[in-house]
Short mmCIF file of C-alpha atoms in Angstrom, two decimals:
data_model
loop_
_atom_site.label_atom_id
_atom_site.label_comp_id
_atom_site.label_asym_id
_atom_site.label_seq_id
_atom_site.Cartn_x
_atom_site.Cartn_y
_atom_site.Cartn_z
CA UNK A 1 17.86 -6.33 9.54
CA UNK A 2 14.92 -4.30 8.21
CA UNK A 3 12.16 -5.69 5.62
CA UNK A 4 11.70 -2.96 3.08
CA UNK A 5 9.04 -5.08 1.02
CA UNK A 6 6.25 -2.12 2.89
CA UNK A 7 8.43 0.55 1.84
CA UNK A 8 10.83 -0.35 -1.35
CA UNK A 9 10.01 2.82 -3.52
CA UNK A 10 11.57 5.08 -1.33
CA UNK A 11 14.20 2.97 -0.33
CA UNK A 12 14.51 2.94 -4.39
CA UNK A 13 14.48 6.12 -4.42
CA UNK A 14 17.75 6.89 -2.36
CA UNK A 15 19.22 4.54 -4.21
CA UNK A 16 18.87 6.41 -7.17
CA UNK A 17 20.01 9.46 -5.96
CA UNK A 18 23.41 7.88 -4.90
CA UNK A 19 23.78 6.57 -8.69
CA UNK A 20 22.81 9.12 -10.55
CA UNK A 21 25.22 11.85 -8.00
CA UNK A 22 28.18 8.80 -8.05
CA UNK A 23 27.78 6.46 -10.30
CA UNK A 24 28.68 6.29 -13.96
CA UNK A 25 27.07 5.09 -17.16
CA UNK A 26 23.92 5.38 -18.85
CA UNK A 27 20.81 7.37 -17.19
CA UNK A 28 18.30 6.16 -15.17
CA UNK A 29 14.88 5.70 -15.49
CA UNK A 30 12.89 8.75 -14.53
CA UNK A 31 11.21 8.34 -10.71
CA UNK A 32 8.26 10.82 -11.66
CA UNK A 33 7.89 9.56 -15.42
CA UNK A 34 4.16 10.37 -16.72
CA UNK A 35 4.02 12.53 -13.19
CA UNK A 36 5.60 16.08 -14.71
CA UNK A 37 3.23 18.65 -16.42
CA UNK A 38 4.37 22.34 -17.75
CA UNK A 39 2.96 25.67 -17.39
CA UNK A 40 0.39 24.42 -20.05
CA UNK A 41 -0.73 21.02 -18.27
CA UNK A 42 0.75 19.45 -21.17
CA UNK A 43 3.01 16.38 -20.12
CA UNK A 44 6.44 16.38 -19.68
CA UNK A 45 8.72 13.63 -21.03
CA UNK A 46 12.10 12.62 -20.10
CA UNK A 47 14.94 13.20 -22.08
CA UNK A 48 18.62 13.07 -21.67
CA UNK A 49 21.64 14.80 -23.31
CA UNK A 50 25.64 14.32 -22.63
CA UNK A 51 27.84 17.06 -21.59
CA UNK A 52 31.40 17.41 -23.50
CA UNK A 53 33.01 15.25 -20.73
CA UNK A 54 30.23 12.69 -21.85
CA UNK A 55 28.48 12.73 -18.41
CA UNK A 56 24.40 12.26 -19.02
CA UNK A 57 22.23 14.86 -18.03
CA UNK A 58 18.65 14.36 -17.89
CA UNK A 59 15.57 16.74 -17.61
CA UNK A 60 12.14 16.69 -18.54
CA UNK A 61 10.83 18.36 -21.31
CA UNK A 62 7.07 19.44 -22.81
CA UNK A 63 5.80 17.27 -24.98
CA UNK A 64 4.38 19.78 -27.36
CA UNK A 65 8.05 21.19 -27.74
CA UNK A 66 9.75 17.87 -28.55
CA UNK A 67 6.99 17.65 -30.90
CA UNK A 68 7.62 21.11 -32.27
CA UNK A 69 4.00 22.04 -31.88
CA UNK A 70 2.07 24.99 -29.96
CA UNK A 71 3.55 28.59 -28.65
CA UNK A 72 5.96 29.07 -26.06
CA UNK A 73 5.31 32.02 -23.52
CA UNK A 74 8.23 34.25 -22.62
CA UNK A 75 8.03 33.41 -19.37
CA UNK A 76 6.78 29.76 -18.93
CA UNK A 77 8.44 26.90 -17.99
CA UNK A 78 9.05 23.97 -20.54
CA UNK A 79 12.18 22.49 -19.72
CA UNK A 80 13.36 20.98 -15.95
CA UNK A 81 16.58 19.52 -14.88
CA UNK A 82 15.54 16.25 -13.54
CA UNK A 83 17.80 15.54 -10.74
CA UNK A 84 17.01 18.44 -8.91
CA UNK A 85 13.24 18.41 -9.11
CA UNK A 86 12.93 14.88 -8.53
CA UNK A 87 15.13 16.02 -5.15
CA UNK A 88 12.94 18.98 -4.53
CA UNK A 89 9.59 17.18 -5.10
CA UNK A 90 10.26 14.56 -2.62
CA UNK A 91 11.62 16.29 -0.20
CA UNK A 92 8.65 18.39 -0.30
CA UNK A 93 6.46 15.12 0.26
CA UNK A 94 8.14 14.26 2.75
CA UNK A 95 7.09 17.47 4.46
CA UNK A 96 3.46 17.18 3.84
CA UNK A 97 2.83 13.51 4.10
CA UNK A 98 5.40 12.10 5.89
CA UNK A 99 4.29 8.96 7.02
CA UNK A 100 3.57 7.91 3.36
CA UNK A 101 5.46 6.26 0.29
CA UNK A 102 6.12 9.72 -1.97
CA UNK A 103 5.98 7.82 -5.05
CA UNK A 104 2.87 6.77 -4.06
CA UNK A 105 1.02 10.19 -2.63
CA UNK A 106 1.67 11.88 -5.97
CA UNK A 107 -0.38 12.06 -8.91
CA UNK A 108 0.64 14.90 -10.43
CA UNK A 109 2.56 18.08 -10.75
CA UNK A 110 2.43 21.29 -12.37
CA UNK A 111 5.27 23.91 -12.64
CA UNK A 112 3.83 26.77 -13.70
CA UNK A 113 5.42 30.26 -14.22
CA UNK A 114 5.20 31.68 -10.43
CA UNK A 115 3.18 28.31 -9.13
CA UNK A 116 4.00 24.83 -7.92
CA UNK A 117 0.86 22.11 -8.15
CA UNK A 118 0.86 19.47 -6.30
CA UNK A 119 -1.63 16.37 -6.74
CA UNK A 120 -1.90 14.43 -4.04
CA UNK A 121 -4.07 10.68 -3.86
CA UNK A 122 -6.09 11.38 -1.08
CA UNK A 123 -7.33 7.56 -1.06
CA UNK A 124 -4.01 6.58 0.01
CA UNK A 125 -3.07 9.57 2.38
CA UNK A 126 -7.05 9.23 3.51
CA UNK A 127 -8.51 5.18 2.70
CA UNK A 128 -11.64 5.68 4.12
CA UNK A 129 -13.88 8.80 3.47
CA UNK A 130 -14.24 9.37 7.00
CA UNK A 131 -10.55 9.93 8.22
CA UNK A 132 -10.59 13.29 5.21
CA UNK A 133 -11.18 15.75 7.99
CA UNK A 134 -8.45 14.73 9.74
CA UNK A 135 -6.10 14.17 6.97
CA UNK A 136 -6.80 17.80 5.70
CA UNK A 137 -6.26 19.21 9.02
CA UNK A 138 -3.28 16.80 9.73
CA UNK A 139 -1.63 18.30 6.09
CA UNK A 140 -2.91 22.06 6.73
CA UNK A 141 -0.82 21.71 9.88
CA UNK A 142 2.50 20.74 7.48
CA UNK A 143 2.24 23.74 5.13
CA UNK A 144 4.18 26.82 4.90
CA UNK A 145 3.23 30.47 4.67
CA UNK A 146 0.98 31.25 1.35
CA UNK A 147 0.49 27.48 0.36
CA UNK A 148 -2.82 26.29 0.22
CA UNK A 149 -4.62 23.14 -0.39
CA UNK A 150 -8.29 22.22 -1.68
CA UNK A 151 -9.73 18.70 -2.07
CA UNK A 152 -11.03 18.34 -6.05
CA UNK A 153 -12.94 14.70 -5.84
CA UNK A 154 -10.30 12.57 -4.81
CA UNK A 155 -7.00 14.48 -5.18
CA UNK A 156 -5.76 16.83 -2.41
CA UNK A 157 -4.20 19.59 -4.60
CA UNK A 158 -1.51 21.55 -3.06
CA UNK A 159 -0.73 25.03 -4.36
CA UNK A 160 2.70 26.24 -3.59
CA UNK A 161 2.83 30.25 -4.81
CA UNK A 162 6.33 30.26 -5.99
CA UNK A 163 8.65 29.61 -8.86
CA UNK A 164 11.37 26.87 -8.80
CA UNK A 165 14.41 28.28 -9.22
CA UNK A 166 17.73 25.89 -10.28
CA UNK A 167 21.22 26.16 -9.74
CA UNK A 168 24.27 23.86 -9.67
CA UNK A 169 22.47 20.83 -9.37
CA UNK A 170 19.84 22.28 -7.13
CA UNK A 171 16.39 23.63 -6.99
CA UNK A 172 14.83 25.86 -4.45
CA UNK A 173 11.70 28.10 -4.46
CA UNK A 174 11.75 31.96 -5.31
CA UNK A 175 12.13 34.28 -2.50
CA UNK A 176 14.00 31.38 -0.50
CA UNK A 177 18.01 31.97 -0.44
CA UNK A 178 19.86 28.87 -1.89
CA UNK A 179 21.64 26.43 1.47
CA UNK A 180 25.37 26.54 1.23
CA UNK A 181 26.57 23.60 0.92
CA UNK A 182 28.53 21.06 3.51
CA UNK A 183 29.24 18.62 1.49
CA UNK A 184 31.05 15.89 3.34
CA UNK A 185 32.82 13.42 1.28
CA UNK A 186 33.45 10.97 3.97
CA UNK A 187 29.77 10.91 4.82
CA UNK A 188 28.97 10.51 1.17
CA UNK A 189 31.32 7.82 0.70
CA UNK A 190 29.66 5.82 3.58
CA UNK A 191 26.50 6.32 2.37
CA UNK A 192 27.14 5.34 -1.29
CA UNK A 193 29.17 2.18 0.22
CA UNK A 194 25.91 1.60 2.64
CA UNK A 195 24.16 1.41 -0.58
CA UNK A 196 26.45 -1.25 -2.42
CA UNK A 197 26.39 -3.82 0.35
CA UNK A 198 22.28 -3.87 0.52
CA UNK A 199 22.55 -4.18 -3.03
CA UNK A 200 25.54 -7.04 -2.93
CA UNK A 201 23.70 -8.62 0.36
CA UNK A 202 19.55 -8.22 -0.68
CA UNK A 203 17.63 -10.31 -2.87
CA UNK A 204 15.27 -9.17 -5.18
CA UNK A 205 12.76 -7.42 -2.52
CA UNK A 206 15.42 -5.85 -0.70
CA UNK A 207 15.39 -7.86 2.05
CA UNK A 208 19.28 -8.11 2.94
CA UNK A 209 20.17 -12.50 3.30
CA UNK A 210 23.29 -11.58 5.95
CA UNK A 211 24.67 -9.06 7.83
CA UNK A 212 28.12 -8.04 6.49
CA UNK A 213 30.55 -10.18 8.24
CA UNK A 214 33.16 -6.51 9.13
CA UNK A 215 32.25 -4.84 12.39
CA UNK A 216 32.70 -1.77 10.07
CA UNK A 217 31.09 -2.71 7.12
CA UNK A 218 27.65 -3.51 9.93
CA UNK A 219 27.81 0.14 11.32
CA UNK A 220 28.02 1.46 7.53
CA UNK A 221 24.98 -0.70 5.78
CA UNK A 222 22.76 1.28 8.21
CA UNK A 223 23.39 4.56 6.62
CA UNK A 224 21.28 3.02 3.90
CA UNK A 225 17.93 3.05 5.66
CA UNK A 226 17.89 6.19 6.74
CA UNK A 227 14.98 8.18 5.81
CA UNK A 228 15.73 9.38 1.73
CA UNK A 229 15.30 12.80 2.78
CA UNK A 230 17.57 12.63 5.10
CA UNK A 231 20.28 10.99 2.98
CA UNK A 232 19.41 13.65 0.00
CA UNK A 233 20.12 16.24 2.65
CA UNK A 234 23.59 14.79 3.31
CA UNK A 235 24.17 14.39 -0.56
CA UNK A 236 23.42 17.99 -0.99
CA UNK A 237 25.60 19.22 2.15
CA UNK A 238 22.76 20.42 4.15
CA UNK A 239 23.34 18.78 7.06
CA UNK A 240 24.37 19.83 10.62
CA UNK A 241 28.01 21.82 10.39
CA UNK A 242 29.13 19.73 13.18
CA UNK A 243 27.72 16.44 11.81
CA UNK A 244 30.37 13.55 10.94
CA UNK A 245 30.73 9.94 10.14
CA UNK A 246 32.04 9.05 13.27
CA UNK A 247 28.30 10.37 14.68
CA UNK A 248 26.36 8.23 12.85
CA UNK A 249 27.90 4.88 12.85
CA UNK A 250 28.15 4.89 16.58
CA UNK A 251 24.57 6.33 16.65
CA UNK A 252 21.56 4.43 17.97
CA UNK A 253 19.33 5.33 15.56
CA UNK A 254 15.83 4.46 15.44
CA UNK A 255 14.56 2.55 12.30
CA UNK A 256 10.91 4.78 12.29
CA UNK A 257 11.93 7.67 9.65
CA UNK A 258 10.05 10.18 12.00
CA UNK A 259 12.11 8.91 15.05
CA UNK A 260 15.19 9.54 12.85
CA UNK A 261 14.57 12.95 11.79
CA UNK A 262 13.74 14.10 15.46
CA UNK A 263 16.85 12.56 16.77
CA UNK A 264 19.43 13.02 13.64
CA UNK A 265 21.51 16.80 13.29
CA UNK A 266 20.98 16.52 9.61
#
């Protein structure tokens, strides 16, 4: 079975996203806590409030308004649904970096009014001075049309020129037309049951101690180690219309998360 002690965050991060979409109680810590900055560049902290059916719902919020303090622009951002930025945001790193722990690329980022920021470590997408050229040209390569990026000592800011947008759980950029949804409830059970046997079967490093002992149970704990973009995209029903279970248990998928993408419908 895999060793995820190089690459736990992201791993983590998956994780998460099955909870917080499935699972019940309390919130969750924040993945991007201390991360999140408004259209201001004044942090954003988490908070959480409950719905009438008592569900949890948690966002991020500027610290100057939970503190009552400072002016709010008409048209400025100050408030952000967690879930689906944390989603967005990752997904996004993914894209630019994706041979890299997200978690660990990012060092900031700013949600302005009709701007996303993105702060990027360059001494972990770049360790040694010498390999910047090719890093830059390596993430020029990765962006879309209108984003830009400039190096700023020894962050690698991205500048995406577009306002998030949020809807139903989801966030997408302006200009962009939200996916519809395919939201397959037999692949999300498998992946949320992928999920509780690492979890059940893993000590503390996520290194699993047995393989399930069920034929089936084997073919579903490897839905858990796919690539967390990948598994957000089947959360969120974006993937292939003609993708089901049945195609990725008896798949042969690759354990490299770039092998996976180029090979997996979703």
């Amino acid at each position: 079975m895999p060793d995820f002690r190089k690459g736990k965050a992201p791993f983590n991060l998956a994780n998460l996203t099955c909870q917080t979409r499935f699972g019940g109680g309390p919130a969750p810590l924040l993945a991007l806590k201390g991360l999140v900055f408004d259209c201001d560049g004044v942090s954003m902290t988490r908070a959480h409030a409950y719905g009438k059916s008592g569900a949890a719902h948690r966002y991020y919020v500027s610290s100057s308004v939970n503190r009552g303090r400072g002016e709010r622009r008409p048209d400025g951002i100050y408030r952000l649904p967690a879930l689906p930025v944390e989603r967005w945001v990752i997904e996004t790193l993914h894209r630019l970096a994706p041979d890299h722990d997200p978690l660990a690329v990012l060092s900031r980022i700013e949600v302005h009014e009709h701007t996303v920021q993105l702060a990027l470590n360059g001494t972990v997408l770049s360790p040694e001075a010498r390999g910047l050229p090719v890093t830059m040209d390596r993430l020029r390569r990765a962006l879309v049309e209108s984003e830009q990026v400039q190096v700023e000592g020894e962050r690698l800011w991205v500048h995406i020129p577009s306002r998030l947008k949020f809807r139903g759980g989801k966030a997408w950029l302006s200009g962009e037309a939200p996916k519809r949804s395919r939201m397959s409830q037999a692949l999300i059970k498998a992946l949320k049951r992928s999920h509780h046997l690492v979890a059940s079967g893993s000590d503390a490093e996520c290194v699993l101690q047995q393989a399930p002992s069920s034929p089936h149970e084997r073919d579903l704990i490897r839905l858990a180690f796919l690539a967390p973009d990948l598994q957000a995209a089947i959360l969120d029903g974006r993937q292939d219309a003609g993708l089901c279970l049945e195609d990725l248990r008896g798949a042969d998928f690759p354990l490299c998360w770039d092998d996976q993408r180029r090979s997996l419908r979703v």
